[in-house]
PDB file of C-alpha atoms in Angstrom:
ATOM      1  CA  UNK A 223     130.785 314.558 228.373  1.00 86.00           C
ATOM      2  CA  UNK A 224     129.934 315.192 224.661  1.00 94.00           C
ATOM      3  CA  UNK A 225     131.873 313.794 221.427  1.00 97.00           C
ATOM      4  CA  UNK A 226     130.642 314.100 217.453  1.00 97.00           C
ATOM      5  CA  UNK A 227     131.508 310.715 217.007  1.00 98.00           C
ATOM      6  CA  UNK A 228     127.983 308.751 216.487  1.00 98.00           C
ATOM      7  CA  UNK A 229     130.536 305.469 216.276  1.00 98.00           C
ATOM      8  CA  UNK A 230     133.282 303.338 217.323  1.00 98.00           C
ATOM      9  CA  UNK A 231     134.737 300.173 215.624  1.00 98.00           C
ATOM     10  CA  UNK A 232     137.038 298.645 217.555  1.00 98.00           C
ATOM     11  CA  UNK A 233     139.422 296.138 215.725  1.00 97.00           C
ATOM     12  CA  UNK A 234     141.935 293.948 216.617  1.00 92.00           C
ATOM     13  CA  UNK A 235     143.018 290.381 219.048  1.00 88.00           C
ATOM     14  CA  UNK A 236     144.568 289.339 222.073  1.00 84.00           C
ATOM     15  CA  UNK A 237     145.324 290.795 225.347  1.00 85.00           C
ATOM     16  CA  UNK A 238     145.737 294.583 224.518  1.00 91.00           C
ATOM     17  CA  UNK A 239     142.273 294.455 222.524  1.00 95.00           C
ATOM     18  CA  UNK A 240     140.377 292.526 225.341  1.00 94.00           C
ATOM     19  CA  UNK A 241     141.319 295.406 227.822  1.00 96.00           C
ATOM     20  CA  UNK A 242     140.496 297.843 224.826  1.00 97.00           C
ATOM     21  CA  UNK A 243     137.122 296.761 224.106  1.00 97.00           C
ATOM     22  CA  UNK A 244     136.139 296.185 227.587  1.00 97.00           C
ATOM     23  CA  UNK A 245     137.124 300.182 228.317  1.00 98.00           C
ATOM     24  CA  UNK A 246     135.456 301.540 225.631  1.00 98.00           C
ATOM     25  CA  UNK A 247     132.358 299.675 225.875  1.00 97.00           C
ATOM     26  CA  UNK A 248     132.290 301.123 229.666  1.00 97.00           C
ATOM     27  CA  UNK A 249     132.774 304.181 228.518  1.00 97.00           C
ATOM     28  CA  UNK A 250     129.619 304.032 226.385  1.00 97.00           C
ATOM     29  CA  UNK A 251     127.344 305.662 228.675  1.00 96.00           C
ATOM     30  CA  UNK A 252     129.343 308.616 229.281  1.00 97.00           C
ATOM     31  CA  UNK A 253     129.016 309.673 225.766  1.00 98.00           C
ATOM     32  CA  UNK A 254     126.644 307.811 223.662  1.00 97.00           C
ATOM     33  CA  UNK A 255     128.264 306.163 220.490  1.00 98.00           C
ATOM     34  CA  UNK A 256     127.032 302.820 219.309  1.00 98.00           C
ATOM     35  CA  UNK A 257     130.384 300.265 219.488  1.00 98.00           C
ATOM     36  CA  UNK A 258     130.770 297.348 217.738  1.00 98.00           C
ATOM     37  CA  UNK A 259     133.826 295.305 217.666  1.00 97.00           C
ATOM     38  CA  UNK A 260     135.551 293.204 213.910  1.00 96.00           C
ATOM     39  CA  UNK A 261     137.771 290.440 214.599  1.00 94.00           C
ATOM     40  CA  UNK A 262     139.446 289.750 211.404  1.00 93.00           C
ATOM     41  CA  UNK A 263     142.921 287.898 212.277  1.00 87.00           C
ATOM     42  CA  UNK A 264     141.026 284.408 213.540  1.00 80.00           C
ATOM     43  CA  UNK A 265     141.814 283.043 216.574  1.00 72.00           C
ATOM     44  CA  UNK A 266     140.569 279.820 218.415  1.00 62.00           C
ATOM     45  CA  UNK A 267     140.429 281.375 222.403  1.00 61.00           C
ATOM     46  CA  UNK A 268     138.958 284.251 221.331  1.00 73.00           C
ATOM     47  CA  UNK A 269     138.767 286.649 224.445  1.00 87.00           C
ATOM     48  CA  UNK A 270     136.713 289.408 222.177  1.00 93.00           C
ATOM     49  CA  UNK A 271     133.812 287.051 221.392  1.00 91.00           C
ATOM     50  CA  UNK A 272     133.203 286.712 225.026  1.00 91.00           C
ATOM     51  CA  UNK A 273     133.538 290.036 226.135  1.00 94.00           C
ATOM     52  CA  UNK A 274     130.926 291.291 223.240  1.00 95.00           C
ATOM     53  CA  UNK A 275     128.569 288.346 224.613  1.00 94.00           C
ATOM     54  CA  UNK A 276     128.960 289.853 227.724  1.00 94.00           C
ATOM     55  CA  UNK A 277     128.331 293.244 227.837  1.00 94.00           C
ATOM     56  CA  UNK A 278     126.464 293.404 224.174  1.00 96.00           C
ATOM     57  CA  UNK A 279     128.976 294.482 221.599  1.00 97.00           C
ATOM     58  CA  UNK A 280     127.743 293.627 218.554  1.00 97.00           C
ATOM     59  CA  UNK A 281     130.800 291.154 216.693  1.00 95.00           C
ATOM     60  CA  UNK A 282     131.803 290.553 212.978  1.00 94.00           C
ATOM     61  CA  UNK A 283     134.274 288.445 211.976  1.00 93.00           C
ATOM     62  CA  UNK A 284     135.432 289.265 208.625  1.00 95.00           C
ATOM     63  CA  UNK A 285     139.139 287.907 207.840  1.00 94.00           C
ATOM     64  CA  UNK A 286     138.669 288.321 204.256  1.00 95.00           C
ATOM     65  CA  UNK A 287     140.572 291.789 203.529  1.00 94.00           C
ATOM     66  CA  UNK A 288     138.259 292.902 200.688  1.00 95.00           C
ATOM     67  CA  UNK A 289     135.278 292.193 202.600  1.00 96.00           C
ATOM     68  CA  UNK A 290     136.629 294.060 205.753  1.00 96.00           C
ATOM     69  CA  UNK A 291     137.552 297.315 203.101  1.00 96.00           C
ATOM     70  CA  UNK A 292     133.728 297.014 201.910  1.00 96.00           C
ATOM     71  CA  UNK A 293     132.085 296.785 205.190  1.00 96.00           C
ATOM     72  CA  UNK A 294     134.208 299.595 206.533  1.00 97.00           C
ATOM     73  CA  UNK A 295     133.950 301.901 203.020  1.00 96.00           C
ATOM     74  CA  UNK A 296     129.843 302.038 204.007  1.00 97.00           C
ATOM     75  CA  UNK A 297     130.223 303.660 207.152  1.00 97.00           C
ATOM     76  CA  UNK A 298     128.629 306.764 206.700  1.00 97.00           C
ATOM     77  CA  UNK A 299     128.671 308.533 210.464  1.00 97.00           C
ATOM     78  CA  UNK A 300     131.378 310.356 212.060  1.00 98.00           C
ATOM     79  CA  UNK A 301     132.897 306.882 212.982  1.00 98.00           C
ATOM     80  CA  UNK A 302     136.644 306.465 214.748  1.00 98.00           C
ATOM     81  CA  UNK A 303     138.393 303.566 214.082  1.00 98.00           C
ATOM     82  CA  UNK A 304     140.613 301.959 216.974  1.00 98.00           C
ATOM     83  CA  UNK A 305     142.958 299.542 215.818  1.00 97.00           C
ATOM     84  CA  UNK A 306     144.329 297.733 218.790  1.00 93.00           C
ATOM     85  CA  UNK A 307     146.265 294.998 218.043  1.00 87.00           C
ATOM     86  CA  UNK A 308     145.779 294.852 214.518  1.00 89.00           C
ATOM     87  CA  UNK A 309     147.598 293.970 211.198  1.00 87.00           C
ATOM     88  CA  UNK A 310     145.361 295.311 208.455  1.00 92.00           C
ATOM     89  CA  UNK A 311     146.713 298.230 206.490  1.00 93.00           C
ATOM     90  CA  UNK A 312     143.963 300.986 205.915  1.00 96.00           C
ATOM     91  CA  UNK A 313     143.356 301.243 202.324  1.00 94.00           C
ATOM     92  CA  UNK A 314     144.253 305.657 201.674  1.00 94.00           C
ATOM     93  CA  UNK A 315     140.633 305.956 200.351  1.00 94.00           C
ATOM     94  CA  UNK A 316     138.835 305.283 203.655  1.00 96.00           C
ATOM     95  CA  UNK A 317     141.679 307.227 205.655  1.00 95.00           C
ATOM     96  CA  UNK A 318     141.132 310.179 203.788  1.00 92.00           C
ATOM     97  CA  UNK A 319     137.428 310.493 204.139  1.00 96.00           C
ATOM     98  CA  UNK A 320     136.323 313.390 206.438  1.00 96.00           C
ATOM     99  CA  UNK A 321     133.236 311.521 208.981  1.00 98.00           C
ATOM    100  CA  UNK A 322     136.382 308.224 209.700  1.00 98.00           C
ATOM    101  CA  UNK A 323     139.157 308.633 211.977  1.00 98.00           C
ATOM    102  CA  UNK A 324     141.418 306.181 213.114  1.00 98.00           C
ATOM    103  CA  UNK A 325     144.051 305.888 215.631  1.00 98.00           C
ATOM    104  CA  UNK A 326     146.924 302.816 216.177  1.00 98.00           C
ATOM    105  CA  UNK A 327     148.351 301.259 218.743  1.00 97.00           C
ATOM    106  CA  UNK A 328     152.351 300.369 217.420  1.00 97.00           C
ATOM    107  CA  UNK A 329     154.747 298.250 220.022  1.00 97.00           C
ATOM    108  CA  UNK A 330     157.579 300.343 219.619  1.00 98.00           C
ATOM    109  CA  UNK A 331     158.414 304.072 220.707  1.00 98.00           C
ATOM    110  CA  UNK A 332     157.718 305.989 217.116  1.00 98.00           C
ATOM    111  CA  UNK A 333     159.157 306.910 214.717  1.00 97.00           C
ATOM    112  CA  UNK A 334     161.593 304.286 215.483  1.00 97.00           C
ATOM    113  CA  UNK A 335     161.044 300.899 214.439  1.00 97.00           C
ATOM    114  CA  UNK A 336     158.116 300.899 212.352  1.00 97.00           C
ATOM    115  CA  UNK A 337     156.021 298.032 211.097  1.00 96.00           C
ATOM    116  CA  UNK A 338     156.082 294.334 212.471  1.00 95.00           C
ATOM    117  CA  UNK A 339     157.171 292.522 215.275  1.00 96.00           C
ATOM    118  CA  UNK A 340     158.851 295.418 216.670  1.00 98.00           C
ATOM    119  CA  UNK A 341     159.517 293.955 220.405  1.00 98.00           C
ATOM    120  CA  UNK A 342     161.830 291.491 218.093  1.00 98.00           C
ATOM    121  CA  UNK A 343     163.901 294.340 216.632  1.00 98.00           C
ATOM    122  CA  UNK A 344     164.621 296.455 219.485  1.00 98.00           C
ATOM    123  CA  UNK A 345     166.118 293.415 221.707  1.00 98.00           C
ATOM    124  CA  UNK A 346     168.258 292.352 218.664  1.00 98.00           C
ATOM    125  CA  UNK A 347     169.400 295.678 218.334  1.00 97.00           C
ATOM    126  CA  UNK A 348     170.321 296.151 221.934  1.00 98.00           C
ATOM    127  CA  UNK A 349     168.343 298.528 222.893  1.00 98.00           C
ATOM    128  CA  UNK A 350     167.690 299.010 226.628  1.00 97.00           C
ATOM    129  CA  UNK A 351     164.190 301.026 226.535  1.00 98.00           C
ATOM    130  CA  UNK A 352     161.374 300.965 224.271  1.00 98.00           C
ATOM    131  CA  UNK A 353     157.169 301.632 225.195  1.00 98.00           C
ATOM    132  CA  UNK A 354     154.155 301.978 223.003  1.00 98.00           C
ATOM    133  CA  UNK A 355     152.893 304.614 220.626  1.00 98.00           C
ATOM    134  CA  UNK A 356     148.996 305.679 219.879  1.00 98.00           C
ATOM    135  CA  UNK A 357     149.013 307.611 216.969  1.00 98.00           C
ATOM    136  CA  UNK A 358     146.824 309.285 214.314  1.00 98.00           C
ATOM    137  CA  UNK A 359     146.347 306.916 211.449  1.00 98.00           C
ATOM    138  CA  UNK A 360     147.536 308.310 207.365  1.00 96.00           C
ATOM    139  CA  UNK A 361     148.580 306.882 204.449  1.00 93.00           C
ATOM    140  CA  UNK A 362     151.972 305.980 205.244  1.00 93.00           C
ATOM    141  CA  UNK A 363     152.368 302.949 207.542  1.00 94.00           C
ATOM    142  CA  UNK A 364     153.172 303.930 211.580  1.00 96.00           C
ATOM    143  CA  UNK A 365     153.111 307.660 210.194  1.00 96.00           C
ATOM    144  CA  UNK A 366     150.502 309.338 211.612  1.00 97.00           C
ATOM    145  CA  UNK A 367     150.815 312.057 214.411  1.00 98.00           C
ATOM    146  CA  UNK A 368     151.607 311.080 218.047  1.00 98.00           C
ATOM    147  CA  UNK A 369     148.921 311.094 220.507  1.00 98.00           C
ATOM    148  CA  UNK A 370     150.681 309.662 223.273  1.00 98.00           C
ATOM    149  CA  UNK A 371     153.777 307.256 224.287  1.00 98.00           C
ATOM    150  CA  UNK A 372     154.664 305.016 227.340  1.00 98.00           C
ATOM    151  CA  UNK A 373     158.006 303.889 227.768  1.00 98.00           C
ATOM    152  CA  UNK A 374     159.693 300.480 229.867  1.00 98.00           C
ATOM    153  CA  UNK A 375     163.269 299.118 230.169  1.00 98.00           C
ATOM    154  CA  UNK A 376     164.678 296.362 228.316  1.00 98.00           C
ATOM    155  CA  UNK A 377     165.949 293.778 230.958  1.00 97.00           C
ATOM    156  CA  UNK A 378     168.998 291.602 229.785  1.00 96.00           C
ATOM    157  CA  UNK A 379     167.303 288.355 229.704  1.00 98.00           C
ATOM    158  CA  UNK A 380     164.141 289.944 228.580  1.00 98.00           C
ATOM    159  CA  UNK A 381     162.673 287.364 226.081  1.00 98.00           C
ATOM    160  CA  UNK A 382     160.627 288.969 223.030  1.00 98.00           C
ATOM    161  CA  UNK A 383     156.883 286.819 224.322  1.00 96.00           C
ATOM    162  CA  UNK A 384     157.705 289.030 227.822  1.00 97.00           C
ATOM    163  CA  UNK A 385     158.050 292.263 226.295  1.00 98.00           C
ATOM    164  CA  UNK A 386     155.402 292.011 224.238  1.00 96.00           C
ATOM    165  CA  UNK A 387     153.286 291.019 227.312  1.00 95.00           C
ATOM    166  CA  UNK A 388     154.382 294.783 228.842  1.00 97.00           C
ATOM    167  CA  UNK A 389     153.655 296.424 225.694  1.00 97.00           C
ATOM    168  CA  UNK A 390     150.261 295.317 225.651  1.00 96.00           C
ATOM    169  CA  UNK A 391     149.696 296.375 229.329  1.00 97.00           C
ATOM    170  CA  UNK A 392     151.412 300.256 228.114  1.00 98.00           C
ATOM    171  CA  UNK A 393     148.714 299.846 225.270  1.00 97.00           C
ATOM    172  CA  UNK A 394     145.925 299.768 227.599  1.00 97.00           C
ATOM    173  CA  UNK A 395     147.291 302.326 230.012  1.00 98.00           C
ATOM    174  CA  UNK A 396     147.560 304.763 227.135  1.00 98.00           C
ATOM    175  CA  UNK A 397     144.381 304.119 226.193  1.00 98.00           C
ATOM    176  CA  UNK A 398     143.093 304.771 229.306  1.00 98.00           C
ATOM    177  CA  UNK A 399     144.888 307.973 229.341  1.00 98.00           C
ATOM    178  CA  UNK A 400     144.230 309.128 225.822  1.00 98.00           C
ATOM    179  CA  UNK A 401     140.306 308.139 225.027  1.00 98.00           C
ATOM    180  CA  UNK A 402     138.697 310.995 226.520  1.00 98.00           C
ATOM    181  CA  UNK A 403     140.569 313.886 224.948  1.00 98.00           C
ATOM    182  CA  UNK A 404     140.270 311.958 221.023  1.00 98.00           C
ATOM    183  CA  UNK A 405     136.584 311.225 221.613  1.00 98.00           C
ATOM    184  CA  UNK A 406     136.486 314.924 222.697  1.00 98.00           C
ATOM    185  CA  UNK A 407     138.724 315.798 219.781  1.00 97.00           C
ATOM    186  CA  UNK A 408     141.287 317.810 221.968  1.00 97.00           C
ATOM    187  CA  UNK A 409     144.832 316.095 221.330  1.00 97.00           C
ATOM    188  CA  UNK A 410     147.638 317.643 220.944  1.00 96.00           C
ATOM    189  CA  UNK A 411     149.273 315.167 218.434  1.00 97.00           C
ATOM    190  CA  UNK A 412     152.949 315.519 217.943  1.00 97.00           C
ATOM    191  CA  UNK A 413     154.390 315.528 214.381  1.00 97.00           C
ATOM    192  CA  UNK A 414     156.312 312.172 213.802  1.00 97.00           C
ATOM    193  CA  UNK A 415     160.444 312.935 212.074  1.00 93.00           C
ATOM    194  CA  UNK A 416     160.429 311.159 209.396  1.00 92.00           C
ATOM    195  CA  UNK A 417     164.128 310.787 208.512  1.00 89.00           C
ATOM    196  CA  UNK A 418     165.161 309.953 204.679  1.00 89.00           C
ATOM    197  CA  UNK A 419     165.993 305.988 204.787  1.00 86.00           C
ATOM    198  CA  UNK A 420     163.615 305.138 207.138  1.00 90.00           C
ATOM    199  CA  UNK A 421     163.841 301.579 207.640  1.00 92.00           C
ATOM    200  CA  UNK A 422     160.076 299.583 207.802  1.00 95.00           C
ATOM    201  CA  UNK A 423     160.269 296.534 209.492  1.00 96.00           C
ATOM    202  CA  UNK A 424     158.054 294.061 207.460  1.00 95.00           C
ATOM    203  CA  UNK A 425     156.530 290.385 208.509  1.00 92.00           C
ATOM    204  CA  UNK A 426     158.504 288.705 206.254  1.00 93.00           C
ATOM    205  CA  UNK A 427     162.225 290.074 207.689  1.00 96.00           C
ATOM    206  CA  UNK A 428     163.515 287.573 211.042  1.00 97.00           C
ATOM    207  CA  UNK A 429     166.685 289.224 213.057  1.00 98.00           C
ATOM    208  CA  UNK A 430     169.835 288.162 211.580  1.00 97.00           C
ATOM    209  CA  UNK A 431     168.356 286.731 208.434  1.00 97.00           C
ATOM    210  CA  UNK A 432     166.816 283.878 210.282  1.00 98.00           C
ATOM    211  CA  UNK A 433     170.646 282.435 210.841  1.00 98.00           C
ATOM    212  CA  UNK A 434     172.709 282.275 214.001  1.00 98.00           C
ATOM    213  CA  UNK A 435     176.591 282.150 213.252  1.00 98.00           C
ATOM    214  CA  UNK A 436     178.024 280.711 216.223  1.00 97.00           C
ATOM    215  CA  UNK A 437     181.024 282.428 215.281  1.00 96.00           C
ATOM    216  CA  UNK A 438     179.564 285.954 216.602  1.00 97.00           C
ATOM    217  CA  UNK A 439     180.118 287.297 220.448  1.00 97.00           C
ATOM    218  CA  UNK A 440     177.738 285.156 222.722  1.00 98.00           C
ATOM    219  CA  UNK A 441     176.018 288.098 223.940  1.00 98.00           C
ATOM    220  CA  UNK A 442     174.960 288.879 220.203  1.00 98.00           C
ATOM    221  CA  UNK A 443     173.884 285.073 219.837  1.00 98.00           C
ATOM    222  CA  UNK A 444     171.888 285.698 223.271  1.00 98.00           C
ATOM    223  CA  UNK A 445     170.100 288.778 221.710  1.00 98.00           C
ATOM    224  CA  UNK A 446     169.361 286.305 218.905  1.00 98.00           C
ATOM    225  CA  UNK A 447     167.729 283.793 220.758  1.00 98.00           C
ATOM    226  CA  UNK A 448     165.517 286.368 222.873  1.00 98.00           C
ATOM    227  CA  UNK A 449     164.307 288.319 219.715  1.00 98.00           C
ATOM    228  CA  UNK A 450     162.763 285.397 218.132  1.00 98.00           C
ATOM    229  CA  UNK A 451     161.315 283.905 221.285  1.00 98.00           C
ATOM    230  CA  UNK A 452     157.483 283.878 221.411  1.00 95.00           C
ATOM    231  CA  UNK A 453     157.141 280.472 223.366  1.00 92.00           C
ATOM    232  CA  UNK A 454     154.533 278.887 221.086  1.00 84.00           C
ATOM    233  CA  UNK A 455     152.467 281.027 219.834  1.00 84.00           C
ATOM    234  CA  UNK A 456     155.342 280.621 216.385  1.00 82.00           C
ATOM    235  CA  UNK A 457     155.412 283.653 215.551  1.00 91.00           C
ATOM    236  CA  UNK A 458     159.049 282.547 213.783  1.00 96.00           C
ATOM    237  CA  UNK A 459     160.284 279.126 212.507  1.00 96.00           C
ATOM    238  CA  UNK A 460     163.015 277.870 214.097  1.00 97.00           C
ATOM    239  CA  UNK A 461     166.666 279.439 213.667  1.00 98.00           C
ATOM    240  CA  UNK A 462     169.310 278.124 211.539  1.00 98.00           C
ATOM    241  CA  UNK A 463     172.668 277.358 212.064  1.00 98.00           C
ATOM    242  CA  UNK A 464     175.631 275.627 211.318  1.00 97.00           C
ATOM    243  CA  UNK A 465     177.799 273.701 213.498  1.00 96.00           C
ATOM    244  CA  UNK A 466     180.904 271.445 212.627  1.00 94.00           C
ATOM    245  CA  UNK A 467     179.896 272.307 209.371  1.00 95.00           C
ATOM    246  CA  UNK A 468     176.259 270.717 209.055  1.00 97.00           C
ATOM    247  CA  UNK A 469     173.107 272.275 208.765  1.00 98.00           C
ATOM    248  CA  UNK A 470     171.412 272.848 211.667  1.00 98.00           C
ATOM    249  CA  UNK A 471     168.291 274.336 213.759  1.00 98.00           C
ATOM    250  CA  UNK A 472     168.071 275.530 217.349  1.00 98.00           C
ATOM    251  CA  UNK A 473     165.692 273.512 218.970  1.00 97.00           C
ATOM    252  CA  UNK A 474     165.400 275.795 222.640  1.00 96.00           C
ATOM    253  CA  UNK A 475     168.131 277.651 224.903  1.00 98.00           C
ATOM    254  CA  UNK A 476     169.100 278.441 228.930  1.00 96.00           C
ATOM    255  CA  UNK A 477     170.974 280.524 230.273  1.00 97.00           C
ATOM    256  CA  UNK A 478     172.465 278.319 233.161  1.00 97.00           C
ATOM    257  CA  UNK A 479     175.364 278.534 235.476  1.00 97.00           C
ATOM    258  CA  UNK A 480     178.474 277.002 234.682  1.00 96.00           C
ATOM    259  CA  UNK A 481     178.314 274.451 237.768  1.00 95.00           C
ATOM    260  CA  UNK A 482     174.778 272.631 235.496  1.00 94.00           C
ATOM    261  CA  UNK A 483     176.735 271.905 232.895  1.00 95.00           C
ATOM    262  CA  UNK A 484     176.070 268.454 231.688  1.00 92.00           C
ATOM    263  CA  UNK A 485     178.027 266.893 228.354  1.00 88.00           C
ATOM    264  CA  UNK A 486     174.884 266.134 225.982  1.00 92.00           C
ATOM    265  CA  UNK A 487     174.855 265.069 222.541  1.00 94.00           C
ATOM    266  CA  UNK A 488     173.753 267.926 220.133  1.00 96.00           C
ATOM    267  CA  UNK A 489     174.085 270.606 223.179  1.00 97.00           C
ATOM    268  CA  UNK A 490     176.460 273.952 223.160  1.00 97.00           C
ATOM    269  CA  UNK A 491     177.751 275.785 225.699  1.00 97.00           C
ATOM    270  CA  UNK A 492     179.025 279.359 225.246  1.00 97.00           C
ATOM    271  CA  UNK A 493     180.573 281.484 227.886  1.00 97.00           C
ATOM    272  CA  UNK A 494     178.565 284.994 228.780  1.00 97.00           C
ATOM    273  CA  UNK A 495     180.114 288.016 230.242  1.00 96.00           C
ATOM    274  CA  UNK A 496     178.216 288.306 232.935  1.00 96.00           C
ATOM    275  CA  UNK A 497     179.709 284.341 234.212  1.00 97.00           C
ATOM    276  CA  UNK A 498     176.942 282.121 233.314  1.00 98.00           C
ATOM    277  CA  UNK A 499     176.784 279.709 230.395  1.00 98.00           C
ATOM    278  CA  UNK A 500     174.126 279.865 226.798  1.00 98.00           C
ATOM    279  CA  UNK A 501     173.343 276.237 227.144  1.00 98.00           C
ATOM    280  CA  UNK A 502     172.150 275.660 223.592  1.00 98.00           C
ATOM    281  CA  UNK A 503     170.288 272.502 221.914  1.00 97.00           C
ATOM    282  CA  UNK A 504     170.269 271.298 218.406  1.00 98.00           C
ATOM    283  CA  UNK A 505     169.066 269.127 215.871  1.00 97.00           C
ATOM    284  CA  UNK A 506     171.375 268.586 212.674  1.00 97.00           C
ATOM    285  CA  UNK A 507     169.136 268.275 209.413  1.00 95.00           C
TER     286      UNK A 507
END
């Protein structure tokens, strides 16, 4: 196996990223490139340290974003890039120089649904499949050329921590079933359509403005609840609401059957379509 690529800088956390790193540093013998591995969203349990310390990766953490743009603006071999997991926007400078490539991983099926938390916007809109995309990194955020897609169904009780758990397995599996032909240099990427009014999803934007009107259809409340829903990991604050006209914020939610229905104080109950109850607790401010 042969590839021009003297380098590979794998960034990123979590999951998707452990899986990532561990791959390509396998992979290592079959074509030579020296791999080191930048951690530079800081996290406590961090399952990238270990792996490095295990199978010799060098590791930099560098969550400073200037300091990251330096360190990566010296690279001077034909280097690829793999951002796995990954938040930091890649200044135009260093994507445009010929020896750096780098490819993506995005949680959402391209060119739909671009930027963050996408697992969030797809089960507020109500969409019933979505999947992963690797793509060519330019300029334009989540705009670079295909390289491959997996897809998966959106369950109705899927909650958005669950399908972001599948996404990151799809990340891997594409991965897997894209690294040989980009070391190799031999994709056929597919053009992205770019349609006029493209929306970008950013950090900053929650589904349905952070608020949940109880006076919408409970299955729209339901998609609500599930789109936000990360466990702990708080990747949201807490919804809003009003009820009996006070101020409000929802606390946790079940979807239960109508026979466990208790009377509890600061507890709703709406009726779903498919017979069972959105139990729903509260805490007035």
């Amino acid at each position: 196996m042969k590839t021009d690529f003297n380098r590979v800088v794998v960034i990123g956390y979590g999951k998707a990223t452990g899986g990532i790193l561990k791959y390509t540093a396998d992979r290592q013998a079959d074509y030579g490139y020296q791999l080191e591995f930048i951690e530079h969203e800081i996290h406590a349990l961090s399952v990238t340290r270990q792996i490095c310390e295990e199978r010799g990766v060098p590791f930099s953490s560098l969550p400073d974003k200037k300091e990251l743009g330096a360190y990566l603006a010296g690279i001077q071999e034909k280097t690829l890039i793999v951002s796995a997991s990954n938040n930091y926007l890649f200044p135009a400078s260093l994507v445009g120089r010929e020896n750096i490539t780098i490819i993506n991983f995005h949680n959402a099926l391209l060119p739909d649904y671009p930027g963050r938390n996408a697992p969030s916007w797809v089960i507020y809109r109500g969409e019933a499949q979505t999947g992963i995309t690797w793509h060519y990194v330019t300029a334009g955020v989540d705009e670079g050329n295909i390289i491959i897609q997996k897809t998966c169904e959106i369950g109705p009780d899927t909650k958005a921590y669950e399908l972001a758990e599948k996404l990151m397995d799809l990340a891997c599996e594409g991965y897997f079933a894209c690294f040989d032909s980009v070391l190799e240099e031999g994709v056929e990427a597919k053009a992205q359509e770019l349609l006029p009014g493209r929306k970008l999803y950013r950090s900053t934007q929650m589904p349905g403005d952070g608020f949940l009107d109880l006076g919408e259809e409970p299955e729209k409340i339901y998609r609500l609840l599930r789109s936000v829903d990360y466990g702990k990991t708080g990747v949201f604050p807490l919804l809003q609401s009003e009820v009996e006209g006070k101020r409000a914020e929802i606390l946790r939610y079940r979807k239960i059957l109508p026979k466990k229905r208790k009377e509890e104080a600061d507890m709703l109950y709406l009726p779903l379509a498919d017979g069972n109850l959105l139990k729903i607790k509260y805490r007035v401010l």
